[in-house]
Amino acid sequence: MKSFLVLAIILAVLSFSGCKNENSNPTSANAIKTQSSYTVTDDTGVTLQFAEKPKRIVSYSISTDEILMALVEPERIAALSRLVDDPGVSSIVKEAKQIPNRVQGQSVEGVLNFKPDLVIIPDFHPPEMLQSARELGLKVYIYKTPSNVEGVKRSIRQLAALTGEKEKGEEVIAKMDAKINEVQQRIATIPKDKRKRVIQLRSEGAFYAPDNSFGDVCRYAGVSDATLELHYPSAMEITQEKIVELNPDIIFVPDWDYDGKHEIFGEQQKIMNNPSYQGMKAVQEGKVYRISGALVLTVSQYIADAIEEVAGMSYPELFGKKRL
């Protein structure tokens, strides 16, 4: 807060001086202000100033990778996160090949090699990493990771303002809204008491989080995330007994092999063969579906595609969707 106040005072003094010089010397540097000059404030309250749009951007998360690729030319991106090359969680594997550099893990030391003029880091990284990035003299923008559709829209607008591409950001959001609206028009005919209850599950179990993007995807898709019926006080693993008690209509299995130990097709079979699950409706009716991890695990504009995917697999009669 103290540094912010000092910065505000300095800017005020410079602004006053600029006005004075403008009257006395129209050709002074302070009088010539380019239209591309702008400031933005990140989610930690730190204000960044830009004389022009950043041209060497580094992204530290798959969500910002995907948003950036929709907002700016590839030439303006210096490096993306390593997950952008994993088709199990990335929707832009092909497009990302235009950017050769990748950042790894939670280290910021190597990022200096990319000579960035902007580094975008999500708030889930350790505080010491964020502090280290700023101590290295990097221009760092820290943002709050979204957990729902509105949060994704907020992130898009943040990054659009950050990169000087506000108009493009609104275009991306408009495409999202159009897709979501089309889905909701199709499911509008489904009575509330006929709507499906679903769970996102892996062979090792399910996880409860009171505020999660999949739950919001379900809401827009006309289904409900059954795990949210548990009302636990905090995020935690869900026991097999509780999963059985919830007895969902559909089980979705994300196809992301996140650790190299989860064979995509094998995950479905493990759930279907689990003795504890044999009494569940979804298992008995064979409604254990493989779903794109790149969509249902995303917190970028592709969350709209996730909504379409979940709705289509839950109500194939309305979407003509092939279930996997």
PDB file of C-alpha atoms in Angstrom, residues 34-40 48-59 68-69 71-79 114-120 138-141 158-166:
ATOM      1  CA  THR A  34       1.005   8.397 -27.467  1.00  0.00           C
ATOM      2  CA  GLN A  35      -2.428   6.853 -27.547  1.00  0.00           C
ATOM      3  CA  SER A  36      -0.895   3.453 -26.767  1.00  0.00           C
ATOM      4  CA  SER A  37       0.258   4.504 -23.286  1.00  0.00           C
ATOM      5  CA  TYR A  38      -1.877   2.890 -20.560  1.00  0.00           C
ATOM      6  CA  THR A  39      -1.861   1.417 -17.045  1.00  0.00           C
ATOM      7  CA  VAL A  40      -3.412  -1.717 -15.555  1.00  0.00           C
ATOM      8  CA  LEU A  48       1.771  -1.624 -14.249  1.00  0.00           C
ATOM      9  CA  GLN A  49       2.425   1.123 -16.777  1.00  0.00           C
ATOM     10  CA  PHE A  50       2.950   0.548 -20.495  1.00  0.00           C
ATOM     11  CA  ALA A  51       4.285   3.012 -23.047  1.00  0.00           C
ATOM     12  CA  GLU A  52       3.170   0.592 -25.761  1.00  0.00           C
ATOM     13  CA  LYS A  53       1.572  -2.824 -26.102  1.00  0.00           C
ATOM     14  CA  PRO A  54       3.827  -5.601 -24.753  1.00  0.00           C
ATOM     15  CA  LYS A  55       5.661  -7.547 -27.450  1.00  0.00           C
ATOM     16  CA  ARG A  56       7.528 -10.212 -25.428  1.00  0.00           C
ATOM     17  CA  ILE A  57       4.819 -11.847 -23.280  1.00  0.00           C
ATOM     18  CA  VAL A  58       5.438 -14.903 -21.109  1.00  0.00           C
ATOM     19  CA  SER A  59       2.507 -16.978 -19.795  1.00  0.00           C
ATOM     20  CA  LEU A  68      -3.451 -14.984 -25.133  1.00  0.00           C
ATOM     21  CA  MET A  69      -3.446 -16.988 -28.340  1.00  0.00           C
ATOM     22  CA  LEU A  71      -5.983 -12.034 -28.261  1.00  0.00           C
ATOM     23  CA  VAL A  72      -2.561 -11.320 -29.756  1.00  0.00           C
ATOM     24  CA  GLU A  73      -0.383 -12.276 -32.700  1.00  0.00           C
ATOM     25  CA  PRO A  74       1.971 -15.214 -32.018  1.00  0.00           C
ATOM     26  CA  GLU A  75       4.952 -12.898 -32.588  1.00  0.00           C
ATOM     27  CA  ARG A  76       4.050 -11.036 -29.398  1.00  0.00           C
ATOM     28  CA  ILE A  77       4.338 -14.166 -27.239  1.00  0.00           C
ATOM     29  CA  ALA A  78       7.836 -15.060 -26.035  1.00  0.00           C
ATOM     30  CA  ALA A  79       6.938 -18.245 -24.131  1.00  0.00           C
ATOM     31  CA  PHE A 114      13.277 -14.759 -23.132  1.00  0.00           C
ATOM     32  CA  LYS A 115      13.758 -11.017 -22.455  1.00  0.00           C
ATOM     33  CA  PRO A 116      10.082 -10.530 -21.577  1.00  0.00           C
ATOM     34  CA  ASP A 117       8.360  -7.163 -21.297  1.00  0.00           C
ATOM     35  CA  LEU A 118       5.413  -8.820 -19.501  1.00  0.00           C
ATOM     36  CA  VAL A 119       5.120 -11.990 -17.399  1.00  0.00           C
ATOM     37  CA  ILE A 120       1.643 -13.286 -16.515  1.00  0.00           C
ATOM     38  CA  LEU A 138      10.336  -8.338 -14.387  1.00  0.00           C
ATOM     39  CA  LYS A 139       7.055  -6.622 -15.201  1.00  0.00           C
ATOM     40  CA  VAL A 140       4.745  -9.154 -13.547  1.00  0.00           C
ATOM     41  CA  TYR A 141       0.952  -9.329 -13.720  1.00  0.00           C
ATOM     42  CA  GLN A 158      -8.177  -8.404 -17.756  1.00  0.00           C
ATOM     43  CA  LEU A 159      -5.752  -9.896 -20.265  1.00  0.00           C
ATOM     44  CA  ALA A 160      -7.324  -7.948 -23.116  1.00  0.00           C
ATOM     45  CA  ALA A 161      -6.745  -4.687 -21.227  1.00  0.00           C
ATOM     46  CA  LEU A 162      -3.263  -5.846 -20.240  1.00  0.00           C
ATOM     47  CA  THR A 163      -2.244  -6.541 -23.827  1.00  0.00           C
ATOM     48  CA  GLY A 164      -3.978  -3.472 -25.268  1.00  0.00           C
ATOM     49  CA  GLU A 165      -6.596  -5.591 -27.047  1.00  0.00           C
ATOM     50  CA  LYS A 166      -9.888  -4.707 -25.348  1.00  0.00           C
TER      51      LYS A 166
END
